[in-house]
Amino acid sequence: MDVFLWVALALLVLGVVGSVLPLLPGALLSVVGVVVYWVSTGFSDPGPVAFVGLTLVGLVALATDYAGGMVAARFGGASTRTSIVAGVAGFLLMFLIGPLGIFVGVAGTVFALEYLDHQDAEESGRRALVATVGVLATAAVQALLTFSMLVGFVLVVVV
């Protein structure tokens, strides 16, 4: 096996790990792994259909990673403004207090802004809970997508 195959496999494995650990761009690492190997083979392996399929799965995982919390907040009934602010707050707090920052940022922001808008603590709490569960669900979805990229790559390239 050549060095580029090992690099690609390492990036794909890191992509799976990064999909559940904040601060590691899991989906992006997986896509880069596929692209690195594809370029190293002169754009021949994996074939065009497999390359496009793996890349699309990676892009869906990337979109899930960055938009999942906001979509979950919106699904739970939070306003669009609240959803966007909560996504930004979770992202920024992740750098300040680590993985817990995502949950504190999303849940706290959704609760606070929804409470300010509606003065209903119970409904604001429900919306914050749905948004927080959504953040966890997006991590699970991203893990499944990046793992499927790893398996697909191995099946198409290695086996």
N, C-alpha and C. Protein backbone atom coordinates (compact mmCIF):
# COMPACT_ATOMS: atom_id res chain seq x y z
N MET A 1 0.84 -1.19 0.00
CA MET A 1 0.00 0.00 0.00
C MET A 1 0.88 1.24 0.00
N ASP A 2 0.48 2.23 -0.79
CA ASP A 2 1.31 3.43 -0.85
C ASP A 2 0.96 4.39 0.29
N VAL A 3 1.82 5.38 0.46
CA VAL A 3 1.69 6.31 1.58
C VAL A 3 0.39 7.11 1.50
N PHE A 4 -0.07 7.44 0.29
CA PHE A 4 -1.29 8.23 0.16
C PHE A 4 -2.53 7.45 0.61
N LEU A 5 -2.51 6.15 0.41
CA LEU A 5 -3.62 5.32 0.90
C LEU A 5 -3.65 5.36 2.42
N TRP A 6 -2.49 5.25 3.05
CA TRP A 6 -2.43 5.31 4.51
C TRP A 6 -2.86 6.68 5.04
N VAL A 7 -2.45 7.72 4.34
CA VAL A 7 -2.86 9.08 4.74
C VAL A 7 -4.37 9.22 4.62
N ALA A 8 -4.91 8.74 3.51
CA ALA A 8 -6.36 8.82 3.30
C ALA A 8 -7.11 8.04 4.37
N LEU A 9 -6.65 6.83 4.67
CA LEU A 9 -7.31 6.03 5.71
C LEU A 9 -7.21 6.70 7.08
N ALA A 10 -6.05 7.29 7.37
CA ALA A 10 -5.89 8.00 8.65
C ALA A 10 -6.85 9.18 8.73
N LEU A 11 -6.97 9.93 7.65
CA LEU A 11 -7.89 11.07 7.63
C LEU A 11 -9.35 10.62 7.78
N LEU A 12 -9.70 9.51 7.14
CA LEU A 12 -11.07 8.99 7.26
C LEU A 12 -11.36 8.51 8.69
N VAL A 13 -10.40 7.87 9.32
CA VAL A 13 -10.59 7.43 10.71
C VAL A 13 -10.69 8.65 11.62
N LEU A 14 -9.81 9.64 11.41
CA LEU A 14 -9.90 10.88 12.19
C LEU A 14 -11.23 11.58 11.96
N GLY A 15 -11.76 11.44 10.75
CA GLY A 15 -13.07 12.02 10.45
C GLY A 15 -14.18 11.42 11.30
N VAL A 16 -14.13 10.11 11.49
CA VAL A 16 -15.12 9.44 12.34
C VAL A 16 -14.96 9.92 13.78
N VAL A 17 -13.72 9.96 14.26
CA VAL A 17 -13.46 10.42 15.63
C VAL A 17 -13.88 11.88 15.78
N GLY A 18 -13.54 12.69 14.80
CA GLY A 18 -13.88 14.11 14.84
C GLY A 18 -15.36 14.40 14.76
N SER A 19 -16.12 13.46 14.28
CA SER A 19 -17.57 13.69 14.19
C SER A 19 -18.23 13.66 15.56
N VAL A 20 -17.56 13.08 16.55
CA VAL A 20 -18.12 13.07 17.90
C VAL A 20 -17.31 13.92 18.88
N LEU A 21 -16.14 14.38 18.48
CA LEU A 21 -15.33 15.25 19.33
C LEU A 21 -15.33 16.66 18.76
N PRO A 22 -15.77 17.61 19.55
CA PRO A 22 -15.74 19.00 19.07
C PRO A 22 -14.29 19.43 18.81
N LEU A 23 -14.15 20.43 18.01
CA LEU A 23 -12.88 21.03 17.61
C LEU A 23 -12.14 20.25 16.54
N LEU A 24 -12.58 19.03 16.23
CA LEU A 24 -12.02 18.28 15.10
C LEU A 24 -13.07 18.28 14.00
N PRO A 25 -12.76 18.84 12.86
CA PRO A 25 -13.74 18.90 11.77
C PRO A 25 -13.90 17.53 11.09
N GLY A 26 -14.68 16.65 11.67
CA GLY A 26 -14.79 15.27 11.22
C GLY A 26 -15.14 15.10 9.77
N ALA A 27 -16.23 15.71 9.34
CA ALA A 27 -16.66 15.54 7.96
C ALA A 27 -15.63 16.10 6.99
N LEU A 28 -15.07 17.23 7.33
CA LEU A 28 -14.07 17.84 6.45
C LEU A 28 -12.84 16.95 6.32
N LEU A 29 -12.39 16.36 7.43
CA LEU A 29 -11.26 15.43 7.38
C LEU A 29 -11.55 14.23 6.49
N SER A 30 -12.78 13.73 6.56
CA SER A 30 -13.16 12.58 5.72
C SER A 30 -13.13 12.94 4.24
N VAL A 31 -13.68 14.09 3.91
CA VAL A 31 -13.69 14.53 2.50
C VAL A 31 -12.25 14.74 2.02
N VAL A 32 -11.43 15.36 2.84
CA VAL A 32 -10.03 15.59 2.46
C VAL A 32 -9.31 14.25 2.23
N GLY A 33 -9.61 13.26 3.07
CA GLY A 33 -9.01 11.94 2.89
C GLY A 33 -9.33 11.34 1.54
N VAL A 34 -10.59 11.43 1.15
CA VAL A 34 -11.00 10.88 -0.16
C VAL A 34 -10.33 11.66 -1.29
N VAL A 35 -10.31 12.98 -1.17
CA VAL A 35 -9.73 13.82 -2.23
C VAL A 35 -8.23 13.60 -2.34
N VAL A 36 -7.54 13.50 -1.22
CA VAL A 36 -6.09 13.26 -1.24
C VAL A 36 -5.76 11.99 -2.02
N TYR A 37 -6.48 10.93 -1.71
CA TYR A 37 -6.20 9.66 -2.40
C TYR A 37 -6.56 9.76 -3.88
N TRP A 38 -7.70 10.37 -4.18
CA TRP A 38 -8.16 10.49 -5.56
C TRP A 38 -7.15 11.28 -6.39
N VAL A 39 -6.64 12.38 -5.85
CA VAL A 39 -5.64 13.18 -6.57
C VAL A 39 -4.34 12.39 -6.72
N SER A 40 -3.96 11.65 -5.67
CA SER A 40 -2.69 10.90 -5.72
C SER A 40 -2.71 9.78 -6.76
N THR A 41 -3.90 9.33 -7.14
CA THR A 41 -4.00 8.26 -8.15
C THR A 41 -4.23 8.83 -9.55
N GLY A 42 -4.07 10.12 -9.70
CA GLY A 42 -4.30 10.73 -11.01
C GLY A 42 -5.78 10.80 -11.34
N PHE A 43 -6.62 10.94 -10.35
CA PHE A 43 -8.07 11.07 -10.49
C PHE A 43 -8.72 9.80 -11.04
N SER A 44 -8.11 8.65 -10.73
CA SER A 44 -8.65 7.41 -11.28
C SER A 44 -9.24 6.48 -10.22
N ASP A 45 -8.78 6.57 -8.99
CA ASP A 45 -9.24 5.65 -7.96
C ASP A 45 -9.53 6.42 -6.68
N PRO A 46 -10.70 6.40 -6.14
CA PRO A 46 -11.86 5.65 -6.59
C PRO A 46 -12.40 6.22 -7.90
N GLY A 47 -13.18 5.43 -8.57
CA GLY A 47 -13.77 5.86 -9.84
C GLY A 47 -14.66 7.07 -9.64
N PRO A 48 -15.08 7.68 -10.75
CA PRO A 48 -15.86 8.92 -10.65
C PRO A 48 -17.17 8.78 -9.87
N VAL A 49 -17.87 7.67 -10.05
CA VAL A 49 -19.15 7.48 -9.35
C VAL A 49 -18.90 7.35 -7.84
N ALA A 50 -17.93 6.53 -7.48
CA ALA A 50 -17.61 6.36 -6.06
C ALA A 50 -17.08 7.66 -5.46
N PHE A 51 -16.25 8.37 -6.21
CA PHE A 51 -15.71 9.64 -5.70
C PHE A 51 -16.84 10.64 -5.43
N VAL A 52 -17.74 10.79 -6.39
CA VAL A 52 -18.85 11.73 -6.21
C VAL A 52 -19.74 11.28 -5.05
N GLY A 53 -20.03 9.99 -4.97
CA GLY A 53 -20.87 9.48 -3.88
C GLY A 53 -20.25 9.72 -2.52
N LEU A 54 -18.97 9.39 -2.36
CA LEU A 54 -18.29 9.60 -1.08
C LEU A 54 -18.21 11.08 -0.73
N THR A 55 -17.94 11.91 -1.72
CA THR A 55 -17.85 13.34 -1.49
C THR A 55 -19.20 13.92 -1.09
N LEU A 56 -20.26 13.48 -1.74
CA LEU A 56 -21.60 13.97 -1.38
C LEU A 56 -21.98 13.58 0.04
N VAL A 57 -21.67 12.36 0.43
CA VAL A 57 -21.94 11.93 1.81
C VAL A 57 -21.17 12.83 2.77
N GLY A 58 -19.93 13.13 2.44
CA GLY A 58 -19.13 14.02 3.28
C GLY A 58 -19.70 15.42 3.37
N LEU A 59 -20.19 15.94 2.26
CA LEU A 59 -20.79 17.28 2.27
C LEU A 59 -22.08 17.31 3.08
N VAL A 60 -22.86 16.24 3.01
CA VAL A 60 -24.07 16.15 3.85
C VAL A 60 -23.68 16.11 5.33
N ALA A 61 -22.63 15.36 5.65
CA ALA A 61 -22.15 15.32 7.04
C ALA A 61 -21.66 16.70 7.48
N LEU A 62 -20.99 17.40 6.60
CA LEU A 62 -20.50 18.74 6.91
C LEU A 62 -21.66 19.69 7.17
N ALA A 63 -22.66 19.64 6.32
CA ALA A 63 -23.86 20.49 6.51
C ALA A 63 -24.57 20.13 7.81
N THR A 64 -24.65 18.84 8.11
CA THR A 64 -25.26 18.40 9.35
C THR A 64 -24.51 18.94 10.55
N ASP A 65 -23.21 18.93 10.47
CA ASP A 65 -22.37 19.41 11.57
C ASP A 65 -22.63 20.89 11.86
N TYR A 66 -22.66 21.69 10.83
CA TYR A 66 -22.75 23.13 11.03
C TYR A 66 -24.17 23.66 11.16
N ALA A 67 -25.13 22.98 10.62
CA ALA A 67 -26.50 23.50 10.66
C ALA A 67 -27.42 22.71 11.58
N GLY A 68 -26.99 21.56 12.05
CA GLY A 68 -27.87 20.69 12.83
C GLY A 68 -28.47 21.32 14.06
N GLY A 69 -27.66 21.99 14.86
CA GLY A 69 -28.16 22.62 16.08
C GLY A 69 -29.17 23.71 15.78
N MET A 70 -28.90 24.50 14.76
CA MET A 70 -29.83 25.56 14.39
C MET A 70 -31.14 24.99 13.87
N VAL A 71 -31.04 23.95 13.06
CA VAL A 71 -32.25 23.33 12.53
C VAL A 71 -33.07 22.70 13.66
N ALA A 72 -32.38 22.06 14.60
CA ALA A 72 -33.09 21.45 15.74
C ALA A 72 -33.80 22.51 16.57
N ALA A 73 -33.14 23.63 16.81
CA ALA A 73 -33.77 24.71 17.57
C ALA A 73 -35.01 25.22 16.84
N ARG A 74 -34.88 25.37 15.54
CA ARG A 74 -36.01 25.85 14.74
C ARG A 74 -37.14 24.84 14.75
N PHE A 75 -36.79 23.56 14.65
CA PHE A 75 -37.79 22.47 14.69
C PHE A 75 -38.53 22.46 16.03
N GLY A 76 -37.82 22.78 17.09
CA GLY A 76 -38.42 22.80 18.43
C GLY A 76 -39.30 23.99 18.68
N GLY A 77 -39.40 24.90 17.72
CA GLY A 77 -40.29 26.04 17.85
C GLY A 77 -39.60 27.36 18.09
N ALA A 78 -38.29 27.35 18.21
CA ALA A 78 -37.57 28.61 18.42
C ALA A 78 -37.61 29.43 17.13
N SER A 79 -37.53 30.74 17.29
CA SER A 79 -37.54 31.62 16.13
C SER A 79 -36.25 31.44 15.33
N THR A 80 -36.28 31.91 14.11
CA THR A 80 -35.09 31.84 13.26
C THR A 80 -33.95 32.64 13.89
N ARG A 81 -34.25 33.81 14.41
CA ARG A 81 -33.24 34.64 15.07
C ARG A 81 -32.61 33.88 16.24
N THR A 82 -33.46 33.28 17.07
CA THR A 82 -32.96 32.52 18.22
C THR A 82 -32.09 31.36 17.76
N SER A 83 -32.52 30.68 16.72
CA SER A 83 -31.78 29.52 16.21
C SER A 83 -30.39 29.92 15.73
N ILE A 84 -30.31 31.02 15.02
CA ILE A 84 -29.01 31.47 14.50
C ILE A 84 -28.11 31.92 15.65
N VAL A 85 -28.65 32.72 16.56
CA VAL A 85 -27.86 33.19 17.70
C VAL A 85 -27.39 32.01 18.56
N ALA A 86 -28.26 31.02 18.75
CA ALA A 86 -27.89 29.84 19.54
C ALA A 86 -26.77 29.06 18.86
N GLY A 87 -26.82 28.92 17.55
CA GLY A 87 -25.76 28.24 16.82
C GLY A 87 -24.43 28.96 16.97
N VAL A 88 -24.44 30.26 16.86
CA VAL A 88 -23.21 31.05 17.01
C VAL A 88 -22.71 30.98 18.45
N ALA A 89 -23.61 31.09 19.42
CA ALA A 89 -23.21 31.04 20.83
C ALA A 89 -22.59 29.68 21.17
N GLY A 90 -23.21 28.61 20.71
CA GLY A 90 -22.66 27.27 20.96
C GLY A 90 -21.28 27.10 20.35
N PHE A 91 -21.11 27.62 19.14
CA PHE A 91 -19.83 27.53 18.45
C PHE A 91 -18.75 28.30 19.21
N LEU A 92 -19.06 29.53 19.62
CA LEU A 92 -18.08 30.35 20.33
C LEU A 92 -17.75 29.80 21.71
N LEU A 93 -18.78 29.35 22.44
CA LEU A 93 -18.54 28.81 23.78
C LEU A 93 -17.76 27.50 23.74
N MET A 94 -17.84 26.78 22.62
CA MET A 94 -17.06 25.56 22.48
C MET A 94 -15.57 25.86 22.64
N PHE A 95 -15.13 27.01 22.13
CA PHE A 95 -13.72 27.37 22.23
C PHE A 95 -13.35 27.87 23.63
N LEU A 96 -14.32 28.39 24.35
CA LEU A 96 -14.05 28.93 25.68
C LEU A 96 -14.08 27.86 26.77
N ILE A 97 -15.08 26.97 26.72
CA ILE A 97 -15.21 25.98 27.80
C ILE A 97 -15.24 24.54 27.30
N GLY A 98 -14.90 24.34 26.04
CA GLY A 98 -14.81 22.99 25.51
C GLY A 98 -16.15 22.44 25.04
N PRO A 99 -16.26 21.13 24.94
CA PRO A 99 -17.46 20.49 24.40
C PRO A 99 -18.75 20.89 25.13
N LEU A 100 -18.65 21.11 26.42
CA LEU A 100 -19.82 21.52 27.18
C LEU A 100 -20.36 22.87 26.69
N GLY A 101 -19.48 23.68 26.13
CA GLY A 101 -19.88 25.00 25.63
C GLY A 101 -20.94 24.94 24.55
N ILE A 102 -20.89 23.91 23.73
CA ILE A 102 -21.90 23.76 22.68
C ILE A 102 -23.28 23.65 23.31
N PHE A 103 -23.39 22.78 24.30
CA PHE A 103 -24.69 22.54 24.94
C PHE A 103 -25.15 23.75 25.75
N VAL A 104 -24.22 24.33 26.51
CA VAL A 104 -24.56 25.51 27.31
C VAL A 104 -24.97 26.66 26.40
N GLY A 105 -24.21 26.85 25.32
CA GLY A 105 -24.51 27.94 24.40
C GLY A 105 -25.86 27.78 23.73
N VAL A 106 -26.13 26.60 23.22
CA VAL A 106 -27.39 26.37 22.52
C VAL A 106 -28.56 26.40 23.49
N ALA A 107 -28.49 25.61 24.54
CA ALA A 107 -29.61 25.52 25.48
C ALA A 107 -29.85 26.86 26.18
N GLY A 108 -28.78 27.48 26.66
CA GLY A 108 -28.93 28.74 27.37
C GLY A 108 -29.47 29.86 26.49
N THR A 109 -28.96 29.93 25.26
CA THR A 109 -29.41 30.97 24.35
C THR A 109 -30.86 30.77 23.94
N VAL A 110 -31.21 29.54 23.60
CA VAL A 110 -32.60 29.27 23.21
C VAL A 110 -33.53 29.61 24.38
N PHE A 111 -33.19 29.13 25.57
CA PHE A 111 -34.06 29.42 26.72
C PHE A 111 -34.18 30.92 26.95
N ALA A 112 -33.05 31.62 27.01
CA ALA A 112 -33.06 33.05 27.34
C ALA A 112 -33.83 33.87 26.30
N LEU A 113 -33.53 33.67 25.03
CA LEU A 113 -34.19 34.49 24.01
C LEU A 113 -35.66 34.15 23.85
N GLU A 114 -36.00 32.87 23.95
CA GLU A 114 -37.41 32.50 23.85
C GLU A 114 -38.19 33.00 25.07
N TYR A 115 -37.55 32.97 26.23
CA TYR A 115 -38.23 33.49 27.43
C TYR A 115 -38.44 35.00 27.32
N LEU A 116 -37.44 35.70 26.81
CA LEU A 116 -37.59 37.15 26.62
C LEU A 116 -38.71 37.47 25.64
N ASP A 117 -38.87 36.64 24.62
CA ASP A 117 -39.91 36.88 23.62
C ASP A 117 -41.31 36.52 24.11
N HIS A 118 -41.44 35.44 24.91
CA HIS A 118 -42.78 34.90 25.22
C HIS A 118 -43.12 34.88 26.70
N GLN A 119 -42.15 35.09 27.58
CA GLN A 119 -42.38 35.08 29.03
C GLN A 119 -43.02 33.77 29.51
N ASP A 120 -42.63 32.66 28.89
CA ASP A 120 -43.16 31.34 29.26
C ASP A 120 -41.98 30.41 29.53
N ALA A 121 -41.66 30.21 30.81
CA ALA A 121 -40.49 29.41 31.18
C ALA A 121 -40.63 27.96 30.75
N GLU A 122 -41.82 27.40 30.87
CA GLU A 122 -42.01 26.00 30.51
C GLU A 122 -41.79 25.78 29.00
N GLU A 123 -42.38 26.63 28.19
CA GLU A 123 -42.22 26.50 26.74
C GLU A 123 -40.78 26.80 26.32
N SER A 124 -40.17 27.79 26.94
CA SER A 124 -38.77 28.10 26.63
C SER A 124 -37.87 26.93 26.99
N GLY A 125 -38.13 26.29 28.11
CA GLY A 125 -37.36 25.12 28.53
C GLY A 125 -37.53 23.96 27.56
N ARG A 126 -38.76 23.75 27.09
CA ARG A 126 -39.01 22.68 26.12
C ARG A 126 -38.24 22.95 24.83
N ARG A 127 -38.26 24.18 24.37
CA ARG A 127 -37.55 24.53 23.14
C ARG A 127 -36.04 24.37 23.31
N ALA A 128 -35.53 24.74 24.47
CA ALA A 128 -34.10 24.58 24.75
C ALA A 128 -33.72 23.10 24.79
N LEU A 129 -34.59 22.28 25.38
CA LEU A 129 -34.33 20.84 25.45
C LEU A 129 -34.32 20.22 24.05
N VAL A 130 -35.28 20.58 23.22
CA VAL A 130 -35.32 20.04 21.85
C VAL A 130 -34.06 20.45 21.09
N ALA A 131 -33.62 21.69 21.26
CA ALA A 131 -32.42 22.14 20.58
C ALA A 131 -31.19 21.36 21.05
N THR A 132 -31.11 21.09 22.35
CA THR A 132 -29.97 20.36 22.91
C THR A 132 -29.95 18.91 22.43
N VAL A 133 -31.11 18.28 22.42
CA VAL A 133 -31.21 16.91 21.90
C VAL A 133 -30.84 16.90 20.42
N GLY A 134 -31.22 17.95 19.72
CA GLY A 134 -30.87 18.05 18.30
C GLY A 134 -29.37 18.12 18.08
N VAL A 135 -28.66 18.81 18.95
CA VAL A 135 -27.20 18.88 18.84
C VAL A 135 -26.60 17.48 19.00
N LEU A 136 -27.11 16.73 19.98
CA LEU A 136 -26.63 15.35 20.17
C LEU A 136 -26.98 14.47 18.97
N ALA A 137 -28.18 14.64 18.44
CA ALA A 137 -28.59 13.85 17.29
C ALA A 137 -27.75 14.15 16.06
N THR A 138 -27.38 15.41 15.87
CA THR A 138 -26.56 15.73 14.71
C THR A 138 -25.17 15.11 14.82
N ALA A 139 -24.65 15.01 16.03
CA ALA A 139 -23.35 14.34 16.22
C ALA A 139 -23.47 12.86 15.85
N ALA A 140 -24.58 12.24 16.25
CA ALA A 140 -24.79 10.83 15.91
C ALA A 140 -24.92 10.64 14.40
N VAL A 141 -25.67 11.52 13.75
CA VAL A 141 -25.84 11.43 12.30
C VAL A 141 -24.50 11.63 11.60
N GLN A 142 -23.75 12.61 12.06
CA GLN A 142 -22.45 12.85 11.45
C GLN A 142 -21.53 11.66 11.64
N ALA A 143 -21.56 11.03 12.80
CA ALA A 143 -20.72 9.85 13.05
C ALA A 143 -21.11 8.72 12.09
N LEU A 144 -22.40 8.51 11.89
CA LEU A 144 -22.84 7.46 10.96
C LEU A 144 -22.41 7.77 9.52
N LEU A 145 -22.52 9.03 9.13
CA LEU A 145 -22.14 9.40 7.77
C LEU A 145 -20.64 9.26 7.54
N THR A 146 -19.84 9.73 8.48
CA THR A 146 -18.38 9.62 8.29
C THR A 146 -17.93 8.17 8.38
N PHE A 147 -18.58 7.38 9.22
CA PHE A 147 -18.24 5.95 9.29
C PHE A 147 -18.61 5.26 7.97
N SER A 148 -19.75 5.65 7.40
CA SER A 148 -20.14 5.05 6.11
C SER A 148 -19.16 5.45 5.01
N MET A 149 -18.59 6.64 5.09
CA MET A 149 -17.56 7.03 4.13
C MET A 149 -16.33 6.15 4.28
N LEU A 150 -15.91 5.90 5.51
CA LEU A 150 -14.75 5.05 5.77
C LEU A 150 -14.99 3.65 5.21
N VAL A 151 -16.13 3.07 5.52
CA VAL A 151 -16.45 1.72 5.04
C VAL A 151 -16.53 1.71 3.52
N GLY A 152 -17.21 2.69 2.94
CA GLY A 152 -17.33 2.75 1.49
C GLY A 152 -15.98 2.88 0.81
N PHE A 153 -15.12 3.72 1.37
CA PHE A 153 -13.77 3.89 0.81
C PHE A 153 -13.00 2.58 0.86
N VAL A 154 -13.05 1.91 1.99
CA VAL A 154 -12.34 0.64 2.12
C VAL A 154 -12.86 -0.38 1.12
N LEU A 155 -14.18 -0.45 0.98
CA LEU A 155 -14.77 -1.41 0.05
C LEU A 155 -14.41 -1.10 -1.41
N VAL A 156 -14.36 0.16 -1.76
CA VAL A 156 -14.10 0.56 -3.15
C VAL A 156 -12.61 0.54 -3.48
N VAL A 157 -11.77 0.94 -2.54
CA VAL A 157 -10.35 1.12 -2.83
C VAL A 157 -9.50 -0.06 -2.36
N VAL A 158 -9.72 -0.53 -1.15
CA VAL A 158 -8.83 -1.52 -0.56
C VAL A 158 -9.22 -2.94 -0.94
N VAL A 159 -10.49 -3.24 -0.89
CA VAL A 159 -10.94 -4.62 -1.10
C VAL A 159 -10.99 -4.97 -2.56
